[in-house]
């Protein structure tokens, strides 16, 4: 059940060809952010705050500047004064005022690890020595970490000019609650009061990191003529260009960003931390500068996914029909305002179910930790943990099979989505039916184990993309696009181009161009790339086909309307010309053949997943072991089946880690205790069983090959699937993540 049924609709779509970038990566020849070298390059280093909250009274850099080998030093005073200005570069607009302070503190530090100064020198050792010579005069201020502590009346307020947005009346005093967002329909309280069964509970989660292996790194070169180049790993080099240019207040056209290979991102590499700093150092030094983050700095000063405190009440009729939901979610915001996760959390809380009466309120809460950032379906796993745990409790109280309860309440094609737009060709019911029919669900639960199930959804996205397709004189094909390859997009673009043209997969090469060599493309995120950039590639390929038909018509002296394109060949009656034959004669039939397409599609469709998990709990130690795991998902149509399976398995593993092990742990002084992979416990291969995958294919009719997007959905259900499995194994509801051995042990002993 690990591959979609091959209905022979396509030659290449749905197959598993060798990935085009595989050899370079497995042999270590691929160039990532920390690998790039420019002639005359200097090494940079960043001084970071040891305090979670402090006023900077002064910075003395004279001793550092006098050290032999030091070529430049910058502080917040070197940055242009940033105003409130939104720049559209990542999955949503970012306020440059706050983005700039993630790069360098100006006047005040808001979390341990915030950058306060940077040095460029002839060697890394000299740069590090120079950092020790910089003297910073701090006035240490009270700090706050936990969500509820930040909302307390006596909590230190981080920003004097941040007032809660979204209230009925404009507040008169600043607050750590930067915004409120709510969705109300019907009368939730009355519906729940009349329900045959209800469940009320509080669920908590801690911030977790995306866990990418490659550190943030870049090389910047700012020339004397004002032209600048950046080499970096990111999920969207156009976003890096926009943010860097905006922070430094220079023209976008003056910044050229070259995308390097990316060693993981998962949402965490859609913003800037180093690039503006390296640019300023380069301008001062007159030479290229490389900056690379240490692993401890990545944990302490880049954006994790938010922790949350969620209060939920769900009510259902005796037959299991959901009648009402009351939910209040409070998400960590980190040091600076930004509420994307709150919007998605509120909007998608019960979006995969029909709930006629709902009151869902979300808060973004600031505290002295790094600003939260996207992590694969941002905001969805947290709220889904609470909702799917409550669904499990309702199923038990009503005596209804957990999958049957969900089937009774799911949204169907044609019904309104959470945003009110009617749903299209979704495969949610098909995914649940496939899960119910899977041997995992019907097999006996082993003694001492528990089985949990959870559903989840993600809206997916489209957005702007640009692609071009060119033919070589030998008939080979070059696809050029602007979306960094994180989840296999080179292979999927090559498959779609080859399928459309009717040529072999091996004839297509895909290049990810820099910001000056291709038109704008939005970041690789939101499960948009295969859908949106794929559409651009297909349309550009279709443009090439029209030119090929025209060249064939000229050769034969016939009307182009009489020429068709079949299996890589122009056809007119008994006459045929292959793509290679036409390409060989382009010099005499009109010149090179190429086409470009620009798209901004919004006919994307959401994806839905169902996860089944078996866990075993050691009652003597509290240790939880995942024994069996199955992922079922509506994938639209799998373009490259191996990559789709990998997305499903990878998201599940990340969700399992979130459920069982991962969490930011701060001490009383506001310092992160586990800033490294040795102490921040992520799952490794020996922790995991083989994760079975079932790809349910309900194609999106708005895409030529049925693509929906698959990367976000798999991380949404695992938190609840694991939680439900452990709850059933122990007989104790798991309300708090991570479900660590000490927590489980304490719950077991308390229940004795």
XYZ file of C-alpha atoms in Angstrom:
752
model
C 0.000 0.000 0.000
C 3.048 2.237 -0.252
C 2.462 3.443 -3.803
C -0.477 4.985 -5.595
C -2.301 2.729 -7.969
C -0.717 3.128 -11.397
C -3.567 3.653 -13.805
C -1.149 4.239 -16.710
C -2.547 7.728 -17.198
C 0.933 9.180 -17.609
C 4.343 8.041 -18.743
C 6.336 9.629 -15.955
C 4.034 11.227 -13.370
C 3.864 8.922 -10.368
C 7.132 7.116 -11.118
C 10.343 7.075 -9.070
C 13.286 8.195 -11.250
C 16.720 8.915 -9.804
C 16.888 12.395 -8.286
C 18.947 14.797 -10.401
C 20.856 16.270 -7.432
C 21.476 12.977 -5.656
C 25.023 12.168 -6.757
C 26.412 15.596 -5.866
C 24.841 15.426 -2.421
C 25.812 11.903 -1.444
C 29.393 12.448 -2.626
C 29.713 15.695 -0.665
C 30.275 17.874 -3.717
C 27.117 19.980 -3.421
C 27.750 23.559 -2.253
C 25.805 24.605 0.834
C 25.820 27.905 2.704
C 28.935 27.253 4.820
C 30.841 25.941 1.754
C 30.855 28.949 -0.561
C 34.154 30.797 -0.949
C 34.718 34.166 -2.621
C 38.178 35.553 -3.490
C 39.554 37.704 -0.675
C 36.815 36.566 1.677
C 36.926 37.588 5.332
C 35.547 35.560 8.229
C 32.854 37.055 10.406
C 31.669 36.421 13.946
C 28.753 37.752 15.976
C 28.661 38.843 19.620
C 25.398 37.865 21.288
C 23.667 38.960 24.463
C 24.093 36.831 27.601
C 20.894 38.364 29.017
C 17.259 37.686 28.101
C 16.251 41.316 28.665
C 18.530 44.310 29.049
C 19.006 47.885 27.952
C 22.237 48.572 26.038
C 23.767 51.637 27.650
C 26.843 51.576 25.445
C 29.118 49.467 23.242
C 32.875 50.097 23.064
C 34.473 48.477 20.001
C 37.810 50.360 19.998
C 39.917 47.461 21.310
C 38.391 45.057 18.800
C 38.968 47.448 15.908
C 42.620 47.832 16.931
C 43.297 44.077 16.890
C 45.569 42.997 14.024
C 43.546 41.296 11.301
C 40.234 42.962 12.125
C 38.842 44.738 9.066
C 35.373 45.844 10.197
C 33.085 46.017 13.234
C 29.374 46.828 13.172
C 26.705 47.368 15.835
C 23.081 48.411 15.782
C 24.198 51.995 15.253
C 25.366 51.045 11.758
C 21.871 49.995 10.684
C 19.524 52.550 9.114
C 16.691 53.527 11.397
C 13.936 51.033 10.597
C 10.340 52.195 10.410
C 7.211 50.067 10.492
C 7.146 48.769 6.925
C 5.730 45.523 5.633
C 7.690 43.636 3.011
C 6.153 40.711 1.136
C 8.842 38.112 0.747
C 8.054 34.982 2.706
C 4.722 33.212 3.188
C 3.310 36.418 4.637
C 4.411 40.021 4.966
C 7.050 40.863 7.581
C 7.533 44.112 9.460
C 11.083 45.266 8.704
C 11.325 47.037 12.055
C 11.201 43.704 13.862
C 13.130 41.719 11.253
C 16.031 44.185 11.569
C 16.228 43.581 15.321
C 16.491 39.825 14.746
C 19.679 40.688 12.867
C 21.090 43.198 15.358
C 19.818 44.674 18.619
C 19.231 48.405 18.658
C 19.165 49.973 22.112
C 17.832 46.922 23.908
C 18.116 43.126 23.864
C 15.004 40.995 24.202
C 16.373 37.444 24.457
C 19.541 35.551 25.242
C 21.512 35.205 22.033
C 20.297 38.367 20.302
C 23.106 39.855 18.201
C 24.676 43.053 19.553
C 27.850 43.403 17.417
C 29.715 41.672 14.605
C 33.320 41.523 13.414
C 34.997 40.693 10.090
C 38.634 39.591 10.209
C 41.278 37.725 8.250
C 40.550 34.493 10.115
C 37.817 33.051 12.251
C 40.187 32.871 15.230
C 40.937 36.596 14.984
C 37.236 37.396 14.657
C 36.424 35.363 17.773
C 39.267 37.017 19.691
C 37.945 40.429 18.670
C 34.511 39.624 20.069
C 36.058 39.187 23.505
C 37.453 42.710 23.293
C 34.072 44.347 22.698
C 32.698 45.887 25.885
C 28.924 46.114 26.268
C 27.368 48.026 29.163
C 24.038 46.338 29.985
C 21.286 47.441 32.336
C 19.680 44.100 33.125
C 15.865 44.176 33.153
C 13.260 41.729 34.480
C 12.377 39.015 32.006
C 9.469 36.665 31.359
C 9.368 33.356 29.482
C 6.127 31.406 30.004
C 2.892 32.425 28.297
C 0.765 32.765 31.418
C 3.550 34.637 33.236
C 3.788 37.112 30.340
C 0.054 37.832 30.625
C 0.153 38.435 34.376
C -0.677 41.921 35.629
C 2.790 42.411 37.128
C 4.708 40.991 34.129
C 7.517 43.086 32.639
C 6.215 44.565 29.374
C 8.651 44.075 26.522
C 7.649 46.989 24.287
C 6.240 50.346 25.359
C 4.638 50.864 21.936
C 2.949 47.498 21.394
C -0.776 47.540 22.108
C -3.087 44.566 21.702
C -4.522 44.507 18.205
C -7.961 43.050 17.508
C -9.801 44.225 20.621
C -13.212 45.861 20.376
C -11.829 48.976 22.030
C -8.336 50.361 21.524
C -6.286 49.648 24.666
C -4.736 52.516 26.588
C -1.623 50.746 27.834
C 0.956 48.474 26.209
C 0.743 44.722 26.648
C 2.604 41.502 25.985
C -0.543 40.267 24.234
C 0.273 41.708 20.829
C -2.957 40.606 19.166
C -6.296 38.851 19.494
C -8.019 37.048 16.645
C -11.386 35.323 16.910
C -13.913 33.392 14.854
C -17.471 33.145 16.138
C -20.456 31.347 14.652
C -23.705 30.279 16.256
C -24.019 29.932 20.032
C -21.255 27.599 21.151
C -21.982 27.867 24.868
C -25.659 26.967 24.509
C -24.903 24.124 22.078
C -22.382 22.569 24.445
C -24.736 22.946 27.407
C -27.299 20.831 25.544
C -24.798 18.230 24.308
C -25.139 14.573 25.224
C -21.400 14.403 25.871
C -18.677 16.990 26.213
C -15.028 17.219 27.082
C -13.166 20.140 28.627
C -9.414 20.280 29.023
C -6.275 22.378 28.974
C -3.356 21.363 26.758
C 0.148 22.801 26.799
C 3.112 22.626 24.445
C 6.603 24.128 24.496
C 8.521 25.840 21.675
C 10.346 23.380 19.417
C 13.030 23.918 16.806
C 12.822 22.932 13.154
C 15.998 20.898 13.581
C 17.622 21.550 10.200
C 21.148 20.144 10.047
C 22.785 22.895 7.981
C 23.453 26.076 9.985
C 22.449 29.522 8.790
C 25.313 30.870 6.690
C 25.971 33.408 3.969
C 28.671 35.238 2.052
C 28.021 38.891 1.210
C 29.925 41.176 -1.115
C 28.995 44.864 -1.284
C 30.933 46.575 -4.041
C 32.019 50.193 -4.097
C 29.512 50.923 -6.889
C 26.620 49.962 -4.621
C 25.979 46.613 -6.277
C 25.779 43.715 -3.836
C 25.762 39.939 -4.051
C 24.768 37.358 -1.475
C 25.352 33.609 -1.543
C 23.204 31.755 0.967
C 20.987 28.798 1.719
C 17.351 29.715 2.126
C 13.829 28.658 1.294
C 13.410 31.739 -0.861
C 16.242 33.886 -2.160
C 13.778 36.513 -3.405
C 12.582 36.931 0.186
C 16.200 37.264 1.341
C 16.711 39.969 -1.287
C 13.577 41.876 -0.289
C 14.281 41.799 3.447
C 17.973 42.634 3.129
C 17.339 45.510 0.740
C 14.500 46.786 2.908
C 16.484 46.696 6.143
C 19.491 48.419 4.552
C 17.232 50.797 2.593
C 18.722 50.137 -0.823
C 17.122 49.272 -4.147
C 16.114 45.664 -4.635
C 17.761 45.763 -8.066
C 21.104 46.451 -6.354
C 21.023 43.106 -4.511
C 21.619 39.817 -6.302
C 21.060 36.683 -4.235
C 22.511 33.366 -5.381
C 20.735 30.268 -4.018
C 22.966 27.499 -2.711
C 21.855 24.016 -1.734
C 19.832 23.940 1.450
C 20.415 21.435 4.215
C 16.935 21.609 5.688
C 14.634 24.480 6.531
C 11.068 23.322 7.312
C 9.947 26.969 7.488
C 12.899 28.211 9.538
C 14.857 29.593 6.581
C 12.345 32.049 5.165
C 13.804 35.077 6.936
C 17.129 36.842 7.485
C 19.443 36.759 10.497
C 22.924 37.161 8.986
C 22.630 38.637 5.493
C 22.202 42.349 6.391
C 24.985 42.049 8.978
C 27.382 40.472 6.470
C 26.475 43.182 3.952
C 27.382 45.988 6.357
C 30.632 44.285 7.305
C 31.493 43.861 3.620
C 30.791 47.507 2.863
C 33.054 48.621 5.713
C 35.829 46.153 4.899
C 35.636 46.411 1.116
C 35.839 42.619 0.833
C 33.423 39.652 0.848
C 32.457 38.421 4.326
C 31.216 35.022 5.434
C 29.033 34.568 8.501
C 28.063 31.139 9.830
C 26.012 30.486 12.940
C 27.190 28.132 15.643
C 24.700 25.445 16.602
C 24.148 27.017 20.024
C 23.408 30.347 18.340
C 20.843 28.697 16.068
C 18.910 27.413 19.056
C 19.266 30.605 21.109
C 18.624 33.205 18.435
C 16.558 31.829 15.552
C 12.839 31.265 15.534
C 11.362 28.023 16.848
C 7.719 27.020 16.490
C 5.554 28.505 19.222
C 4.576 26.813 22.407
C 0.942 27.099 23.417
C -1.642 26.987 26.160
C -4.982 25.801 24.788
C -8.309 25.549 26.603
C -10.927 23.541 24.744
C -14.465 22.294 25.169
C -16.111 20.081 22.537
C -19.708 18.897 22.677
C -21.491 16.195 20.691
C -24.958 14.688 20.352
C -25.605 11.081 21.387
C -24.977 9.868 17.828
C -21.577 11.587 17.765
C -22.537 14.670 15.756
C -20.449 17.610 16.900
C -22.645 20.471 18.095
C -20.243 23.053 19.491
C -16.664 24.055 20.202
C -15.239 26.640 22.599
C -11.493 27.118 22.217
C -9.036 29.691 23.520
C -5.488 29.353 22.292
C -2.505 31.369 23.464
C 0.630 31.039 21.374
C 4.150 32.125 22.140
C 5.070 35.063 19.929
C 8.631 35.493 21.117
C 10.282 38.873 21.432
C 8.590 40.736 18.572
C 5.031 40.947 17.225
C 3.882 38.629 14.481
C 0.831 36.414 14.521
C 0.795 34.128 11.504
C 0.584 30.972 13.621
C -2.351 32.402 15.584
C -4.306 33.073 12.390
C -3.748 29.560 11.095
C -4.403 28.060 14.523
C -7.740 29.812 14.918
C -8.762 29.413 11.282
C -7.918 25.723 11.088
C -8.803 24.622 14.618
C -11.939 22.705 13.622
C -11.733 23.425 9.912
C -11.611 19.729 9.061
C -14.943 19.109 10.827
C -18.481 20.434 10.522
C -19.108 22.329 13.772
C -22.199 24.569 13.529
C -21.474 26.501 16.727
C -17.959 27.639 17.470
C -16.157 30.274 19.494
C -12.426 30.232 18.794
C -10.190 32.947 20.240
C -6.451 33.224 19.708
C -3.783 35.358 21.384
C -0.201 36.101 20.382
C 1.879 36.523 23.539
C 5.308 38.175 23.647
C 8.081 37.017 25.961
C 11.871 37.036 26.214
C 12.614 34.252 23.756
C 13.410 34.446 20.029
C 10.577 35.503 17.745
C 8.575 32.476 16.672
C 8.894 31.346 13.105
C 7.274 28.955 10.685
C 7.692 25.229 11.175
C 5.922 23.007 8.658
C 2.166 23.832 8.814
C 2.817 26.753 11.177
C 0.322 26.914 14.022
C -1.597 23.774 13.030
C 0.068 20.957 15.043
C -0.456 22.782 18.341
C -4.192 23.340 18.045
C -4.670 19.961 16.389
C -3.148 18.270 19.442
C -5.933 19.733 21.581
C -8.784 19.169 19.104
C -7.892 15.574 18.213
C -7.281 14.698 21.875
C -10.757 16.034 22.662
C -12.197 13.997 19.772
C -10.592 10.875 21.233
C -12.175 11.592 24.599
C -15.597 12.111 23.010
C -15.291 8.824 21.121
C -14.536 6.991 24.389
C -17.376 8.667 26.291
C -19.903 7.969 23.535
C -18.635 4.448 22.872
C -18.042 5.200 19.192
C -15.106 3.964 17.119
C -12.644 6.899 16.840
C -12.510 6.710 13.043
C -16.291 6.420 12.762
C -16.705 9.515 14.953
C -14.467 11.449 12.619
C -16.149 10.122 9.481
C -19.468 11.328 10.848
C -18.225 14.902 11.262
C -15.747 15.562 8.441
C -16.133 18.225 5.785
C -16.971 17.035 2.278
C -16.435 18.400 -1.235
C -18.665 21.381 -1.912
C -19.061 22.314 1.750
C -17.574 25.584 3.011
C -13.999 25.566 4.286
C -12.883 27.405 7.412
C -12.562 30.571 5.292
C -16.054 30.109 3.860
C -14.880 29.145 0.366
C -16.511 25.918 -0.869
C -14.181 22.932 -0.773
C -13.303 21.291 -4.047
C -12.114 17.777 -4.844
C -10.811 16.775 -1.424
C -10.091 13.192 -0.389
C -10.667 13.382 3.364
C -13.352 10.693 3.478
C -11.266 8.464 1.219
C -8.264 8.847 3.538
C -10.335 7.887 6.594
C -11.829 4.908 4.810
C -8.336 3.811 3.740
C -7.142 4.102 7.354
C -10.104 2.091 8.591
C -9.385 -0.613 5.992
C -5.670 -0.735 6.755
C -4.412 -3.878 8.544
C -2.881 -1.660 11.207
C -6.311 -0.495 12.387
C -7.877 -3.942 12.484
C -4.942 -5.814 14.029
C -5.081 -6.662 17.755
C -3.467 -4.198 20.142
C -0.574 -5.915 21.890
C -0.666 -6.209 25.697
C 0.791 -3.123 27.371
C 0.342 -1.025 24.255
C -2.138 1.620 23.174
C -3.404 2.619 19.739
C -4.215 6.180 18.799
C -5.586 7.813 15.695
C -5.707 11.457 14.704
C -6.625 13.485 11.640
C -5.207 16.759 10.437
C -5.372 19.194 7.560
C -3.457 22.009 5.928
C -4.814 24.529 3.453
C -1.815 24.441 1.069
C -1.115 27.448 -1.133
C -0.350 28.713 -4.620
C 1.249 32.130 -4.971
C 3.530 33.697 -7.579
C 6.173 31.700 -9.467
C 8.221 32.168 -12.617
C 9.790 29.519 -14.832
C 11.385 29.317 -18.259
C 12.030 26.391 -20.576
C 14.734 26.405 -23.260
C 15.788 23.856 -25.856
C 19.360 22.939 -26.610
C 20.395 22.331 -30.200
C 20.545 18.592 -29.474
C 16.994 18.474 -28.180
C 17.874 18.537 -24.500
C 15.700 20.666 -22.249
C 16.691 23.277 -19.648
C 14.104 24.279 -17.061
C 14.994 27.406 -15.089
C 12.977 28.352 -12.022
C 13.232 30.373 -8.819
C 12.091 27.972 -6.115
C 14.841 26.427 -3.946
C 14.717 22.636 -3.935
C 13.899 21.389 -0.454
C 11.596 18.443 -1.011
C 12.533 17.236 -4.488
C 11.235 20.004 -6.732
C 14.035 19.547 -9.277
C 12.816 16.020 -9.901
C 9.129 16.954 -9.946
C 9.736 19.869 -12.347
C 11.759 17.620 -14.639
C 9.021 14.979 -14.566
C 6.272 17.478 -15.402
C 8.294 19.117 -18.183
C 9.232 15.743 -19.677
C 5.651 14.481 -19.381
C 4.300 17.575 -21.116
C 6.908 17.556 -23.886
C 6.803 13.805 -24.381
C 10.555 13.336 -23.922
C 12.656 11.209 -21.599
C 13.142 12.363 -18.005
C 16.914 12.181 -18.512
C 16.682 14.820 -21.270
C 15.583 17.509 -18.802
C 17.882 19.516 -16.550
C 16.562 21.908 -13.903
C 18.415 25.022 -12.715
C 17.429 27.192 -9.746
C 18.443 30.665 -10.873
C 19.575 33.688 -8.867
C 17.328 36.703 -8.346
C 18.722 38.532 -11.393
C 18.324 35.594 -13.790
C 14.644 34.670 -13.409
C 11.464 36.476 -12.424
C 10.071 36.555 -8.904
C 9.036 33.384 -7.113
C 7.596 33.177 -3.627
C 9.376 31.077 -1.018
C 9.418 27.303 -1.066
C 6.896 26.837 1.722
C 3.234 26.263 2.404
C 3.296 23.135 0.202
C 3.081 25.427 -2.822
C 6.086 24.655 -5.001
C 5.099 21.543 -6.941
C 1.651 23.066 -7.421
C 2.461 26.686 -8.315
C 5.970 26.517 -9.759
C 4.884 23.294 -11.446
C 2.117 25.230 -13.177
C 4.674 27.787 -14.378
C 6.921 25.026 -15.719
C 4.012 23.336 -17.481
C 2.823 26.589 -19.045
C 6.349 27.455 -20.202
C 6.679 23.952 -21.630
C 3.392 24.383 -23.476
C 4.771 27.621 -24.894
C 7.775 25.707 -26.210
C 5.467 23.121 -27.775
C 3.621 25.872 -29.639
C 6.943 27.096 -31.026
C 7.943 23.561 -31.986
C 4.683 23.124 -33.868
C 5.259 26.450 -35.607
C 8.769 25.411 -36.686
C 7.448 22.114 -38.006
C 4.686 23.919 -39.906
C 7.268 26.215 -41.503
C 9.379 23.239 -42.501
C 6.428 21.511 -44.137
C 4.852 24.678 -45.519
C 1.525 24.029 -43.809
C -0.720 25.965 -41.453
C 0.358 25.587 -37.819
C -3.218 24.785 -36.849
C -2.882 21.534 -38.793
C 0.099 20.386 -36.717
C -0.339 18.374 -33.514
C 2.175 17.395 -30.833
C 2.252 13.741 -29.834
C 4.838 11.940 -27.694
C 7.638 14.399 -28.360
C 6.881 14.634 -32.067
C 5.222 17.160 -34.368
C 2.656 15.399 -36.552
C 0.904 16.387 -39.770
C -0.665 13.487 -41.557
C 2.109 11.014 -42.285
C 4.819 13.614 -41.657
C 6.695 13.604 -38.390
C 9.497 15.643 -36.866
C 10.912 14.805 -33.438
C 11.845 17.462 -30.923
C 15.534 16.723 -31.525
C 15.124 17.102 -35.276
C 13.379 20.463 -34.902
C 15.913 21.695 -32.320
C 18.817 20.839 -34.628
C 17.504 23.244 -37.259
C 16.498 26.209 -35.086
C 19.323 28.278 -36.540
C 17.609 28.230 -39.931
C 13.956 28.194 -38.887
C 13.696 31.236 -36.650
C 16.293 31.066 -33.904
C 16.400 29.656 -30.367
C 13.284 28.161 -28.819
C 12.370 29.220 -25.296
C 9.362 30.337 -23.309
C 8.724 31.865 -19.895
C 5.607 31.689 -17.762
C 4.525 33.739 -14.762
C 1.711 32.413 -12.577
C -0.097 33.353 -9.380
C -2.601 30.526 -8.929
C -5.181 30.464 -6.167
C -7.032 27.315 -7.183
C -5.069 25.183 -4.720
C -6.824 22.631 -2.535
C -6.202 21.547 1.074
C -4.705 18.224 2.037
C -5.909 15.819 4.730
C -4.116 13.118 6.667
C -4.982 10.295 9.041
C -2.285 8.820 11.308
C -2.428 5.606 13.314
C 0.094 5.052 16.101
C 0.834 2.176 18.498
C 2.901 2.970 21.587
C 4.323 0.876 24.397
C 4.797 2.432 27.822
C 7.365 1.160 30.311
C 5.538 1.615 33.606
C 8.742 1.359 35.618
C 10.491 4.261 33.855
C 7.782 6.153 31.964
C 9.594 5.625 28.664
C 7.369 5.590 25.575
C 8.308 3.587 22.502
C 6.523 3.948 19.158
C 5.976 0.390 17.943
C 4.015 0.908 14.745
C 3.022 3.948 12.710
C 0.915 4.423 9.578
C 0.377 7.618 7.584
C -2.599 7.897 5.225
C -2.915 11.072 3.180
C -4.820 12.607 0.303
C -1.864 13.663 -1.845
C -3.741 14.902 -4.898
C -1.495 13.055 -7.278
C 2.043 11.982 -6.513
C 4.440 13.387 -9.105
C 7.527 11.605 -7.742
C 6.223 8.828 -5.498
C 9.442 8.413 -3.482
C 9.526 12.072 -2.578
C 5.868 12.044 -1.514
C 6.477 9.042 0.737
C 9.513 10.820 2.150
C 7.463 13.920 2.961
C 4.834 11.827 4.712
C 7.396 9.868 6.727
C 9.534 12.903 7.528
C 6.629 14.962 8.811
C 5.480 12.067 10.959
C 8.926 11.657 12.520
C 9.115 15.370 13.306
C 5.675 15.239 14.897
C 6.620 12.183 16.933
C 9.689 14.040 18.201
C 7.511 17.012 19.131
C 5.153 14.701 20.990
C 7.718 12.673 22.934
C 11.025 14.478 23.280
C 11.449 17.974 21.952
C 11.072 21.215 23.894
C 12.959 24.408 24.619
C 13.975 24.328 28.289
C 14.766 27.660 29.951
C 16.291 28.081 33.397
C 15.199 30.683 35.916
C 17.665 33.225 34.557
C 16.020 33.062 31.134
C 18.825 31.102 29.479
C 18.235 28.131 27.212
C 19.457 24.950 28.884
C 19.473 22.648 25.843
C 20.974 24.667 23.003
C 22.437 21.788 21.006
C 21.557 18.451 19.484
C 23.114 16.560 22.416
C 20.649 18.109 24.864
C 17.776 18.945 22.520
C 16.553 15.403 21.971
C 15.408 14.773 18.401
C 14.382 11.307 17.184
C 17.057 9.228 15.498
C 16.613 6.175 13.276
C 16.831 3.719 16.166
C 13.870 5.433 17.868
C 11.515 4.848 14.962
C 9.725 1.867 13.459
C 9.348 1.692 9.687
C 6.601 4.207 8.925
C 4.037 2.797 6.532
C 2.490 5.189 3.999
C -0.749 5.064 2.052
C -1.130 7.645 -0.695
C -4.753 8.360 -1.488
C -4.952 10.083 -4.862
C -7.864 12.471 -5.358
C -6.419 14.814 -8.019
C -6.858 18.567 -8.026
C -8.701 19.271 -11.296
C -7.197 22.765 -11.427
C -3.705 21.357 -11.977
C -2.761 19.544 -15.196
C -1.373 16.625 -13.180
C -3.629 16.868 -10.134
C -1.135 18.328 -7.648
C -2.304 19.517 -4.230
C 0.880 19.705 -2.159
C 1.919 17.239 0.534
C 4.674 18.649 2.750
C 2.725 20.349 5.549
C -0.062 17.883 6.338
C 2.130 15.068 7.751
C 3.263 17.038 10.813
C -0.272 18.002 11.873
C -1.744 14.697 13.203
C 1.269 13.040 14.957
C 1.159 15.024 18.204
C -2.391 13.890 18.889
C -1.925 10.406 17.395
C 0.933 9.751 19.823
C -0.882 11.442 22.688
C -4.003 9.382 22.097
C -1.966 6.155 21.894
C -0.167 6.869 25.184
C -3.433 7.912 26.846
C -5.035 4.621 25.871
C -1.954 2.643 26.943
C -1.888 4.246 30.388
C -5.547 5.085 30.960
C -4.444 8.668 31.707
C -5.153 11.590 29.360
C -1.939 13.244 28.150
C -2.485 17.007 28.321
C 1.077 18.269 28.124
C 3.880 17.859 25.604
C 6.471 16.505 25.447
C 5.322 13.158 26.846
C 8.730 12.615 28.409
C 9.602 9.685 30.702
C 9.634 11.809 33.849
C 6.205 13.249 33.039
C 4.686 9.830 32.299
C 6.320 8.311 35.374
C 4.873 11.063 37.567
C 1.384 10.597 36.126
C 1.542 6.827 36.623
C 2.673 7.148 40.233
C 0.012 9.781 40.956
C -2.684 7.460 39.608
C -1.672 4.547 41.858
